[in-house]
Tab-separated table of C-alpha atoms in Angstrom:
chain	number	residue	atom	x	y	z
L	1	UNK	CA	24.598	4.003	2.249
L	2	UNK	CA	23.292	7.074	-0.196
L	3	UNK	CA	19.637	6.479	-0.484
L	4	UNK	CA	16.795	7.430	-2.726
L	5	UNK	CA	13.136	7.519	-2.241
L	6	UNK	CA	10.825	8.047	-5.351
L	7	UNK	CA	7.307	9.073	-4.435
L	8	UNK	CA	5.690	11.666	-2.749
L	9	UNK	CA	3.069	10.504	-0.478
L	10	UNK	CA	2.483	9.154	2.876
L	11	UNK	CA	4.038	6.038	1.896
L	12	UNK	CA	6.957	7.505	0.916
L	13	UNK	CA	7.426	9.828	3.811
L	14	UNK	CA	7.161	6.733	6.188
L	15	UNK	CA	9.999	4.972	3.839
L	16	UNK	CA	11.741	8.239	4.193
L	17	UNK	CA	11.315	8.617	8.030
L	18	UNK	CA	12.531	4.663	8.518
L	19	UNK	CA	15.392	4.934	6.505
L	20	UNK	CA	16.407	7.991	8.528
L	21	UNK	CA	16.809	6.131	11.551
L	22	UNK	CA	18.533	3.414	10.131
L	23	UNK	CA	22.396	3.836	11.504
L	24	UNK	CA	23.738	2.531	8.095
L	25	UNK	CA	22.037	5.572	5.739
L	26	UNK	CA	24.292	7.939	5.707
L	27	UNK	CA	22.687	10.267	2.839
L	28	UNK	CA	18.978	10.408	2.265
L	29	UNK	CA	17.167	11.749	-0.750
L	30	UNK	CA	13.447	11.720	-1.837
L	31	UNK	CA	11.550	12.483	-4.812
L	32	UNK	CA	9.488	14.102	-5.696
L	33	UNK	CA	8.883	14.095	-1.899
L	34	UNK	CA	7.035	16.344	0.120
L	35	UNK	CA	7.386	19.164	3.409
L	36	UNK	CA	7.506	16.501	5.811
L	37	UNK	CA	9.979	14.286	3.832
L	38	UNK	CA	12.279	17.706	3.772
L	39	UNK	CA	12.795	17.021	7.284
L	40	UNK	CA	14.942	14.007	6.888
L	41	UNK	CA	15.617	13.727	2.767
L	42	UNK	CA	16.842	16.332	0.484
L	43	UNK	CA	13.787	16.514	-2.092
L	44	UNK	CA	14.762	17.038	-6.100
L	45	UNK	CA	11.700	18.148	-8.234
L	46	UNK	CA	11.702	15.290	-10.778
L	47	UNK	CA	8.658	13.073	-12.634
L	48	UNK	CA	8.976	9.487	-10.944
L	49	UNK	CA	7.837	7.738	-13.956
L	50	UNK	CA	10.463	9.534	-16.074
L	51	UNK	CA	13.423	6.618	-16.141
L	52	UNK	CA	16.203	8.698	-17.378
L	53	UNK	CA	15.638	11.426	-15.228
L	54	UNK	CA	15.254	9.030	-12.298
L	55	UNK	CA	18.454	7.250	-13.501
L	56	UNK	CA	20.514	10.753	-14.224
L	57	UNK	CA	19.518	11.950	-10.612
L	58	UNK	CA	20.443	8.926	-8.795
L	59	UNK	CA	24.079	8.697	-10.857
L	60	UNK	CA	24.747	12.567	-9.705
L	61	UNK	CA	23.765	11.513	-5.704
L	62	UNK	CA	25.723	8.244	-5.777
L	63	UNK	CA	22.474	6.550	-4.599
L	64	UNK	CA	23.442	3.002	-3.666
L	65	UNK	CA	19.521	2.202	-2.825
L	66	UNK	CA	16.261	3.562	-4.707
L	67	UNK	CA	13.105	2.739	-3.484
L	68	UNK	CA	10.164	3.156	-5.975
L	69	UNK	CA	7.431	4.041	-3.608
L	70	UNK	CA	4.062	4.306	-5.829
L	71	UNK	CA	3.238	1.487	-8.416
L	72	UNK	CA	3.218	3.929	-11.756
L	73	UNK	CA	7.124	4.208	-11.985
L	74	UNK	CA	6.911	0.334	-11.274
L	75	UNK	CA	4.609	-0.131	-14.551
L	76	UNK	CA	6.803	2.208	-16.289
L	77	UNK	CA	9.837	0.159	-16.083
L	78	UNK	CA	11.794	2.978	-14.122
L	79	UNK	CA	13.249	-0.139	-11.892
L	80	UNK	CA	14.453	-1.374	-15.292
L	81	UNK	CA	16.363	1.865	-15.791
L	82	UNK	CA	18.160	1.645	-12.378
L	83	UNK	CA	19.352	-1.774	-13.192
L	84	UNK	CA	20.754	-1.413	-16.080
L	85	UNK	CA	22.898	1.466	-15.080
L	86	UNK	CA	23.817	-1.165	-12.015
L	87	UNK	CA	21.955	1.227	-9.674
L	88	UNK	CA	20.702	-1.252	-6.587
L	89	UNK	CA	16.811	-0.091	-6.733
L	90	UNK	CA	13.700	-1.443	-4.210
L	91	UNK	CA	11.252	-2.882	-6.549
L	92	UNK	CA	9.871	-5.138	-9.217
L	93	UNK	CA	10.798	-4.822	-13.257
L	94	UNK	CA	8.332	-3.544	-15.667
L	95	UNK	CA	7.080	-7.334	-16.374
L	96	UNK	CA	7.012	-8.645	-13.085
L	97	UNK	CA	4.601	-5.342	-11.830
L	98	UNK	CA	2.199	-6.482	-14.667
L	99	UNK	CA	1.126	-8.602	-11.150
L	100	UNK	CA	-0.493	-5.076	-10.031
L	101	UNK	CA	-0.926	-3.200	-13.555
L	102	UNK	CA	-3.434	-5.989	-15.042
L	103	UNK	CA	-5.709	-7.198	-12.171
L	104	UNK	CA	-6.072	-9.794	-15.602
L	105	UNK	CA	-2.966	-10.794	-15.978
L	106	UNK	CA	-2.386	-11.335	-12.417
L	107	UNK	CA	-5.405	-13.759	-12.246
L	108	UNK	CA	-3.891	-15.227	-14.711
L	109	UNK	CA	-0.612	-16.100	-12.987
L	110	UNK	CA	-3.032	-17.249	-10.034
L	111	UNK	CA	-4.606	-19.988	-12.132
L	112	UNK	CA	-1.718	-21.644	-13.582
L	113	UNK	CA	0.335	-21.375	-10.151
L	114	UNK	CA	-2.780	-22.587	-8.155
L	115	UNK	CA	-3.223	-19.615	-5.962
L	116	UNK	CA	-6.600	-20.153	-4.573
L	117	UNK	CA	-8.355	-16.785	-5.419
L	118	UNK	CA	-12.108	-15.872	-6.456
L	119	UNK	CA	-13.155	-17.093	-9.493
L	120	UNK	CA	-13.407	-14.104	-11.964
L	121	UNK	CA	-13.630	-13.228	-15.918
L	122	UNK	CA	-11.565	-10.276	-17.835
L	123	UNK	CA	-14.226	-8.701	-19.657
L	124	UNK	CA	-13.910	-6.573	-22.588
L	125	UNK	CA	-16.884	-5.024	-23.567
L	126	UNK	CA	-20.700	-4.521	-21.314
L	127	UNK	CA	-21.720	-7.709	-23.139
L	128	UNK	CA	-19.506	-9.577	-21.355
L	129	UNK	CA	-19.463	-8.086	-17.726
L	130	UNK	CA	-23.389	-8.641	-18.116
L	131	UNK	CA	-23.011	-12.340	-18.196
L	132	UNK	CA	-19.934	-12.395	-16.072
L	133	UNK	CA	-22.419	-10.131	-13.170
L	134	UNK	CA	-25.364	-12.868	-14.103
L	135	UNK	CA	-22.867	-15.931	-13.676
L	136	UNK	CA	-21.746	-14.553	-10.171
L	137	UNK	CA	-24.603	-12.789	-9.075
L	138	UNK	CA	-24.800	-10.224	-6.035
L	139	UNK	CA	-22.430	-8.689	-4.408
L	140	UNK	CA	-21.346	-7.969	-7.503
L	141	UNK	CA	-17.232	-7.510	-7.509
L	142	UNK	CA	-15.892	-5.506	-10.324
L	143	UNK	CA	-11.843	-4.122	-10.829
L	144	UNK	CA	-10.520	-2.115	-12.881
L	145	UNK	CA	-8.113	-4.038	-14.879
L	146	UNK	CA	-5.685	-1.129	-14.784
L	147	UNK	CA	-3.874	1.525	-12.131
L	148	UNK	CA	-6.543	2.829	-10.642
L	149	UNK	CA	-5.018	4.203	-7.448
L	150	UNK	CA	-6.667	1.654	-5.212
L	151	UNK	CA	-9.832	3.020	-6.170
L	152	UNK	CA	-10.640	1.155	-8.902
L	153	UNK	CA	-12.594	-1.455	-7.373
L	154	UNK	CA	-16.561	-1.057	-6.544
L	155	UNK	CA	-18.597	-4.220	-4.424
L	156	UNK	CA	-22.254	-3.496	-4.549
L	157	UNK	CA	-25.687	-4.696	-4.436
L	158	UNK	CA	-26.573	-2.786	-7.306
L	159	UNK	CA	-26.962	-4.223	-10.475
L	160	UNK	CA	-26.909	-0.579	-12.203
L	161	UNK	CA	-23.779	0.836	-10.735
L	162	UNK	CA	-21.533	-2.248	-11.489
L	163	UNK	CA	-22.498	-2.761	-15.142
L	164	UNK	CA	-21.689	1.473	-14.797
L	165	UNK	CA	-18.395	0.671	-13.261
L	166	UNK	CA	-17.674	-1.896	-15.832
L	167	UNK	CA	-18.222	0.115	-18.536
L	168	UNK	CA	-15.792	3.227	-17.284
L	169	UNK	CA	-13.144	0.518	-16.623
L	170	UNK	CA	-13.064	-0.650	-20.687
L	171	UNK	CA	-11.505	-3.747	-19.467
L	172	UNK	CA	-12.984	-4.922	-16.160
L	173	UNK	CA	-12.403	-8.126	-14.111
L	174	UNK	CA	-15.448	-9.107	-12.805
L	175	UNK	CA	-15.095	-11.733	-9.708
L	176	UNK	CA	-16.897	-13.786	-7.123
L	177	UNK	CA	-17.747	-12.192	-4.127
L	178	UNK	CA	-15.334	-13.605	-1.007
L	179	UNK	CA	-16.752	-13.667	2.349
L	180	UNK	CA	-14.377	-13.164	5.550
L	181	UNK	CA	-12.668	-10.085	6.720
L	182	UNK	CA	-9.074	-8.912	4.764
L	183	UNK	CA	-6.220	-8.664	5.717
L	184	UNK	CA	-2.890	-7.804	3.907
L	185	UNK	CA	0.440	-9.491	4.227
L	186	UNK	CA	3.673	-7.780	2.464
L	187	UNK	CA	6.630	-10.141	1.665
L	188	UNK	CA	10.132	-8.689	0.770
L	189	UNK	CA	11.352	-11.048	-1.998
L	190	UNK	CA	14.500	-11.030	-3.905
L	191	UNK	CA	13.275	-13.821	-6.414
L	192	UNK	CA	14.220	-17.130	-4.820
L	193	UNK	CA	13.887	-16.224	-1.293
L	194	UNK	CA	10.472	-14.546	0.321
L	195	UNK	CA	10.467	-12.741	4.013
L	196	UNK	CA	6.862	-12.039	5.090
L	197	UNK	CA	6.262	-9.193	7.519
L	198	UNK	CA	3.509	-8.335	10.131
L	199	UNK	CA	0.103	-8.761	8.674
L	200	UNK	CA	-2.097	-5.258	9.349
L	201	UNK	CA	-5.556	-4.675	8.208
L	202	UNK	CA	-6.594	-1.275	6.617
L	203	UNK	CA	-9.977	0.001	5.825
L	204	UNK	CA	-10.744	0.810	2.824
L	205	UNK	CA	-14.698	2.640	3.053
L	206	UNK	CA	-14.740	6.551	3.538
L	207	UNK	CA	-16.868	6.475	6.214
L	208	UNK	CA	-17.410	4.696	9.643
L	209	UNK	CA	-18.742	1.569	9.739
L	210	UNK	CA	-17.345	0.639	6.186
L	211	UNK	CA	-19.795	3.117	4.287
L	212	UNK	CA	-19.284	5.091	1.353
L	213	UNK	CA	-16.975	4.935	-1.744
L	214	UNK	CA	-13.957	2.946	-1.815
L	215	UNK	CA	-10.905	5.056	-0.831
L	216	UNK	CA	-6.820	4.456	-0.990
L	217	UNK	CA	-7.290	3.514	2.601
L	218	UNK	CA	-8.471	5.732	5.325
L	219	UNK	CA	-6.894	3.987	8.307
L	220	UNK	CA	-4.611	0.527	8.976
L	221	UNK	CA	-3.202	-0.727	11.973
L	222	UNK	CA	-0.525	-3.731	13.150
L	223	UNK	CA	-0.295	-6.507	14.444
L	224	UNK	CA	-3.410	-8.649	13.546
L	225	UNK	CA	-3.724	-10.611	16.805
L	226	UNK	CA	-7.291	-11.663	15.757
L	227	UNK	CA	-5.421	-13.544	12.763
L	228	UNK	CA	-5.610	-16.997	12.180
L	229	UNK	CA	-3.073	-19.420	14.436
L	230	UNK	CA	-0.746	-20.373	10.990
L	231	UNK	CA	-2.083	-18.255	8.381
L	232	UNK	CA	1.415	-16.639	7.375
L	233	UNK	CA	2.601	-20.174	6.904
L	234	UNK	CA	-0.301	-21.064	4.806
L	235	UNK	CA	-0.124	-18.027	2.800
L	236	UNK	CA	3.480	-18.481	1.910
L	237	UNK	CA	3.309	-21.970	1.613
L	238	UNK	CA	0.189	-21.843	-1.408
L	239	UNK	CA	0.049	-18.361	-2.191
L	240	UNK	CA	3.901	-16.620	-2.379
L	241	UNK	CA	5.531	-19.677	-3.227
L	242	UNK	CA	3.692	-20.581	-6.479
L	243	UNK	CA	3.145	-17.785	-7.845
L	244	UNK	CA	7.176	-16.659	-7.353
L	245	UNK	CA	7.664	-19.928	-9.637
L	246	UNK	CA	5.561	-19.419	-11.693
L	247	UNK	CA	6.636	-16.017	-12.331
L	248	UNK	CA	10.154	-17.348	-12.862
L	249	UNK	CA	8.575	-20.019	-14.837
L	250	UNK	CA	7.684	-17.236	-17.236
L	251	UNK	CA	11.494	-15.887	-16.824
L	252	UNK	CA	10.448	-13.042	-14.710
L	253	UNK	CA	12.076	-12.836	-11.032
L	254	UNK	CA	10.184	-10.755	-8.705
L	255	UNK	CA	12.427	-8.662	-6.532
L	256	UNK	CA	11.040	-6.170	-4.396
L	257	UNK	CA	7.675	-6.410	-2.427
L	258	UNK	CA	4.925	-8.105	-3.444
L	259	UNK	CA	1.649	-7.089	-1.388
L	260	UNK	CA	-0.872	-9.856	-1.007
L	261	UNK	CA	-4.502	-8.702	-0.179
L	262	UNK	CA	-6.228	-11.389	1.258
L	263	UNK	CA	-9.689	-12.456	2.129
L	264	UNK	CA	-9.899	-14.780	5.358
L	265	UNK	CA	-12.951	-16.798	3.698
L	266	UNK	CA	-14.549	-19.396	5.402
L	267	UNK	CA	-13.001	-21.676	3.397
L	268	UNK	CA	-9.447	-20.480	4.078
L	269	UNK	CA	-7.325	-17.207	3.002
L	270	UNK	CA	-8.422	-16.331	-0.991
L	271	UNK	CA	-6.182	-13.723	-2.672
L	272	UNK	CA	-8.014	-10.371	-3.489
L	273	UNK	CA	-5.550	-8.685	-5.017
L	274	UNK	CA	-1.557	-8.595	-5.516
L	275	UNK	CA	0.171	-5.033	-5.410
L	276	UNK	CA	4.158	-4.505	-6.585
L	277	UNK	CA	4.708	-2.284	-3.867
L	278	UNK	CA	4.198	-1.180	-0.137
L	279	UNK	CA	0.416	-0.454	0.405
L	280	UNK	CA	-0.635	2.877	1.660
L	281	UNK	CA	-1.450	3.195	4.735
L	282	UNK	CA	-0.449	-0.091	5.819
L	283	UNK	CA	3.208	0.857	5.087
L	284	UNK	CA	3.348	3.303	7.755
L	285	UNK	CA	1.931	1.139	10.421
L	286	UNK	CA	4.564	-2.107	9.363
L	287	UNK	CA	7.424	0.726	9.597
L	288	UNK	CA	6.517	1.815	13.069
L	289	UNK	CA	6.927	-1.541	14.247
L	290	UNK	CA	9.758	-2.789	11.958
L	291	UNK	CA	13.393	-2.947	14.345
L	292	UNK	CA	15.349	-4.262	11.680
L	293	UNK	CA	17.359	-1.671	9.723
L	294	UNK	CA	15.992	-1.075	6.458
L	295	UNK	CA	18.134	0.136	4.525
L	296	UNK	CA	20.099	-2.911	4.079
L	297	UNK	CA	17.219	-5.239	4.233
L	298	UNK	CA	15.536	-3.375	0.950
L	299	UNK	CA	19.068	-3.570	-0.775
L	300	UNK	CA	19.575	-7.013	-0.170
L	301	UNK	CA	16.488	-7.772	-1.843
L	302	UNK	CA	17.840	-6.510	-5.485
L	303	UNK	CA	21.919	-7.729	-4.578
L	304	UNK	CA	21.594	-10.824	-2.528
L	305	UNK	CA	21.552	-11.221	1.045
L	306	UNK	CA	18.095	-12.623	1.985
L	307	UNK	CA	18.376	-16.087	2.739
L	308	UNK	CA	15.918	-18.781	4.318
L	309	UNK	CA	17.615	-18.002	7.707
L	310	UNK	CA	16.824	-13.989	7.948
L	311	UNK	CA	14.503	-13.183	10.329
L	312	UNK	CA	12.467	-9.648	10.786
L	313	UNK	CA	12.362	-8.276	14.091
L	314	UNK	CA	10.024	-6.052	15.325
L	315	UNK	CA	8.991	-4.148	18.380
L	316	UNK	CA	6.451	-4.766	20.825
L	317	UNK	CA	2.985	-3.327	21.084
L	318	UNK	CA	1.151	-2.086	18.106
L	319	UNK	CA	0.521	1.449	15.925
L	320	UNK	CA	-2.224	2.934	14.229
L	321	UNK	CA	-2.572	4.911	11.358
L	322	UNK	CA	-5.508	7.426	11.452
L	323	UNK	CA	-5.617	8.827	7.673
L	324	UNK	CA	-7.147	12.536	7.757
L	325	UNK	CA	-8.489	13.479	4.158
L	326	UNK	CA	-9.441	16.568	2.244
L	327	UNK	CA	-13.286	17.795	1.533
L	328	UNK	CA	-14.928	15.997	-0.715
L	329	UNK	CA	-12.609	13.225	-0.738
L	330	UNK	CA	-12.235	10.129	-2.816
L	331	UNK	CA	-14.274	12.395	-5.894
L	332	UNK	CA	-12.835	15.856	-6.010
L	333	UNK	CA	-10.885	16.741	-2.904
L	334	UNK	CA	-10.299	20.687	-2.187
L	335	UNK	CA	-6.935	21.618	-2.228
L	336	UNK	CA	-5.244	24.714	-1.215
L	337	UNK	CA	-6.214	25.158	2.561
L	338	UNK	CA	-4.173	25.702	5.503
L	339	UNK	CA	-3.147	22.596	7.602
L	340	UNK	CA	-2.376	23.644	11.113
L	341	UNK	CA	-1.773	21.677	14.267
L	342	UNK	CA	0.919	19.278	12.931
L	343	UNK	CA	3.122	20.777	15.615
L	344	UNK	CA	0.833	20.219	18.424
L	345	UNK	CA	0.148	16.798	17.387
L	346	UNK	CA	3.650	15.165	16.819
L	347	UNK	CA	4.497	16.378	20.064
L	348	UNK	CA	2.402	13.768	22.110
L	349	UNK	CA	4.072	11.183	23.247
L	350	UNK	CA	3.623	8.164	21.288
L	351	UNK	CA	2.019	10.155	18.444
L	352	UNK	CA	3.604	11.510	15.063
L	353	UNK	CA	2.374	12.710	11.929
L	354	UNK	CA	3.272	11.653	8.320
L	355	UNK	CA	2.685	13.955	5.587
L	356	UNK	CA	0.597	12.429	2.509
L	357	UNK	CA	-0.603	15.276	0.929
L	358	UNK	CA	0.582	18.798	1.610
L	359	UNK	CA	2.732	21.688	-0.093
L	360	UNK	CA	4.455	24.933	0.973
L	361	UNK	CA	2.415	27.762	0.517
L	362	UNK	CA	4.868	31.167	1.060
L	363	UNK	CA	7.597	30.832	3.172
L	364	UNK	CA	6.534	27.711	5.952
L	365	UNK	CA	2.684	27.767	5.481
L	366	UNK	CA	1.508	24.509	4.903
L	367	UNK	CA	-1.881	24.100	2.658
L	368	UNK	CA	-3.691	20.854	1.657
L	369	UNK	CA	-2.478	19.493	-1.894
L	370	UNK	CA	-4.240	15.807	-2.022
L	371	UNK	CA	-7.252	13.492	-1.042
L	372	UNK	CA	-5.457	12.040	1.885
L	373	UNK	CA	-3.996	14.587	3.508
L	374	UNK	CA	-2.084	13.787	6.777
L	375	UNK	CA	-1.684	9.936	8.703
L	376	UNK	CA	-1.684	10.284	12.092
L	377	UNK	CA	0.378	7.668	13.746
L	378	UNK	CA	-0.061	6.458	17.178
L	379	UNK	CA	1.787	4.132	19.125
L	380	UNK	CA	1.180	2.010	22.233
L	381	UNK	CA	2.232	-1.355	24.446
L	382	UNK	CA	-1.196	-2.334	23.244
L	383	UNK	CA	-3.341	-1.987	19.964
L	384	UNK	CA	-5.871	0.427	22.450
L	385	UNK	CA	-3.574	2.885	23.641
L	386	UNK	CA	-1.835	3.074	20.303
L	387	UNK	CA	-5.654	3.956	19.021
L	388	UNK	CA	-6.097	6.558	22.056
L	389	UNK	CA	-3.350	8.208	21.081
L	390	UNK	CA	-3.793	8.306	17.032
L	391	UNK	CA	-6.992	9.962	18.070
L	392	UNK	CA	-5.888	12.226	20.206
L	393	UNK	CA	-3.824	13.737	18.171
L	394	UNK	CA	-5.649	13.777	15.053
L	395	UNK	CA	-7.832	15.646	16.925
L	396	UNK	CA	-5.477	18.535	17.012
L	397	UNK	CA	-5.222	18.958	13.508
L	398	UNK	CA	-7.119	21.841	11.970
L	399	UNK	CA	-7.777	22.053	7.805
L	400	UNK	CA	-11.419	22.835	6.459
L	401	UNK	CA	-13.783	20.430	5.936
L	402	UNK	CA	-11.584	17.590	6.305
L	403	UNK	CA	-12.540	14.135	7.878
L	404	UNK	CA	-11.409	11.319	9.422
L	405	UNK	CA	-12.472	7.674	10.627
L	406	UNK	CA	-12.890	7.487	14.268
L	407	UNK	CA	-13.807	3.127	14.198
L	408	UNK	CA	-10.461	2.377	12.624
L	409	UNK	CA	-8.669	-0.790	14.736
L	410	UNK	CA	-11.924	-0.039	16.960
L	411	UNK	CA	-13.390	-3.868	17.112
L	412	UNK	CA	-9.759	-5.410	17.329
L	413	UNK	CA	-8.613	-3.129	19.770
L	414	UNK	CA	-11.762	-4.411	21.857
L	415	UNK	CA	-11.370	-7.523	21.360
L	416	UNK	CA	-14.519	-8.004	18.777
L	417	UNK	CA	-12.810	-8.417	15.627
């Protein structure tokens, strides 16, 4: 199998590294990509939201798999394109991503499917988030109703900074707080038939202790042993289920992955939030683990091939994701500094490093060229080694100013999650 990664993040360079070890890729391509997907993919400077180019690049490879990494080529119909040049492609069509593009219309599809989810408003103007914030009262929840890069979302105390929030949003959905820690589940879906994988739990907070702005995720890890006895059941059963039908109710089949964010509430798992694609940095985590091949898994999903009898199966142990992020990250990250000690790092054993957010400077010089940086990936026969050693070798990484989380899996690796 030819394959084709679009994206160029640490998503996309675990997608890239997975596919690389699966026996059945025989040809590997990424773009945009980035230095560290250049180690397994050949990258080809293109726009990923640009559906002809996407199209006229994977015709000239012979790609017989894309996977759309990020959710803007989702939104922009590029999985559209790749169908209908008969190109097998890794993700939803332009109407069924509208589940992640309009946090709206995806409430929408929760009501009349009966996905239990906070109760929430679409508000269109600061009129309306006011009485929306006074009918819910504090913590106040609001979302933007578009992208927003996963951070888009602000829960507060203060009454100020979420009628502020609503107001740069435009359109806002405003929601009920929800209790209960989150965790996210990712199912692999080809329309009719739905294959959850591992849940993980990422952390979304800058800062230790779940301070500080919302970020894209500074940290995940996998498996959730803390989870619920029967949650994955109960998830599919009233949450994937319905809402596949009632997609298809509307005529739109989901294929692809559809990420469900989920609150474990006291009164059961609510729905936070659906996504159209693999989250970030939960992805890399799920891939570590992931023993299945994936190249033909993620084909399957757009040709056929998934059934109610296909299993996942995944490797003992657990692996962390330690996300290391620029100065002055989630607002105005500095860009442009050296990033040393990637080397050093990826050679402990059980350790690696993904590249998120990097670029060639000269010849082999790497320099910082995003928020999120690096993910530092450790590995383990338990969910506390595989910590130790994401830490340990995050610690050998040297750019300016840059920070990481040192609590992330902390309470579940002791045992106090």
């Amino acid at each position: 199998m030819k394959a084709l990664v679009l994206g160029g993040g640490g998503r996309e360079h675990a997608l890239v590294r997975a596919l690389s070890l699966d026996p059945g890729v025989t040809d590997l391509h990424c773009a945009p990509g980035n230095p560290g997907t250049s180690e397994h993919a050949d990258n080809h400077v293109i726009n990923p939201v640009d559906g002809l180019a996407v199209t006229e690049l994977a015709s000239r490879i012979g790609a017989e798999l894309v996977v759309i990494g990020p959710e803007a080529p989702l939104v922009a119909g590029v999985a559209d394109a790749l169908r209908e040049r008969g190109i097998p492609v890794f993700g939803p069509d332009q109407q069924a991503a509208r589940l992640e593009g309009s946090k709206g219309f995806a409430k929408e599809v929760m009501e009349a499917a009966g996905v239990p989810t906070a109760r929430s408003r679409l508000c269109r103007s600061p009129g309306q988030a006011a009485e929306a914030l006074d009918a819910f009262g504090p913590p106040y929840v609001v979302k933007d109703d578009g992208l927003a890069a996963g951070k888009g979302v602000v829960v507060t105390e203060d009454r100020a900074e979420a009628e502020r929030h609503a107001r740069e949003c435009g359109r806002a959905v405003v929601e009920e707080y929800l209790d209960g820690p989150e965790v996210s589940l990712f199912v692999i879906s080809d329309g009719i038939h739905a294959l959850p994988m591992l849940p993980a739990q990422d952390f979304k907070r800058a800062y230790d202790g779940d301070r500080g702005p919302n970020t894209g995720g500074m940290g995940a890890y996998a498996p959730v042993a803390w989870a619920p006895e029967g949650m994955v059941d109960e998830v599919m059963e009233t949450v994937v289920g319905p809402t596949l039908t009632e997609m298809a109710r509307r005529g739109i089949r989901y294929q692809g992955l559809l990420y469900v964010g989920l609150a474990l509430t006291s009164q059961g798992p609510r729905v936070v939030e659906f996504n159209a694609r693999f989250g970030d940095p939960e992805c890399q985590v799920l891939l570590d683990r992931l023993a299945t091949p994936i190249g033909g898994l993620l084909q399957a999903a757009d040709i056929g091939g998934l059934s109610s009898s296909t299993k996942l199966e995944w490797r003992g142990g657990a692996a962390v994701t330690v996300v290391i992020a620029a100065e002055n990250y989630p607002a105005e990250p500095a860009k442009g500094d050296p990033v040393t000690g990637i080397d050093a790092a990826s050679a402990l054993d059980g350790a690696y490093v993904l590249h998120a957010g990097t670029a060639w400077s000269g010849v082999r010089d790497l320099t910082s060229a995003g928020g999120r940086v690096l993910d530092v990936v450790g590995t383990g026969d338990t969910l506390a080694r595989a910590r130790e050693r994401a830490y340990q070798a995050a610690e050998l990484i040297d750019l300016r100013g840059s920070f990481y989380r040192t609590d992330i899996a902390e309470r579940a690796a002791a045992g106090t999650a």
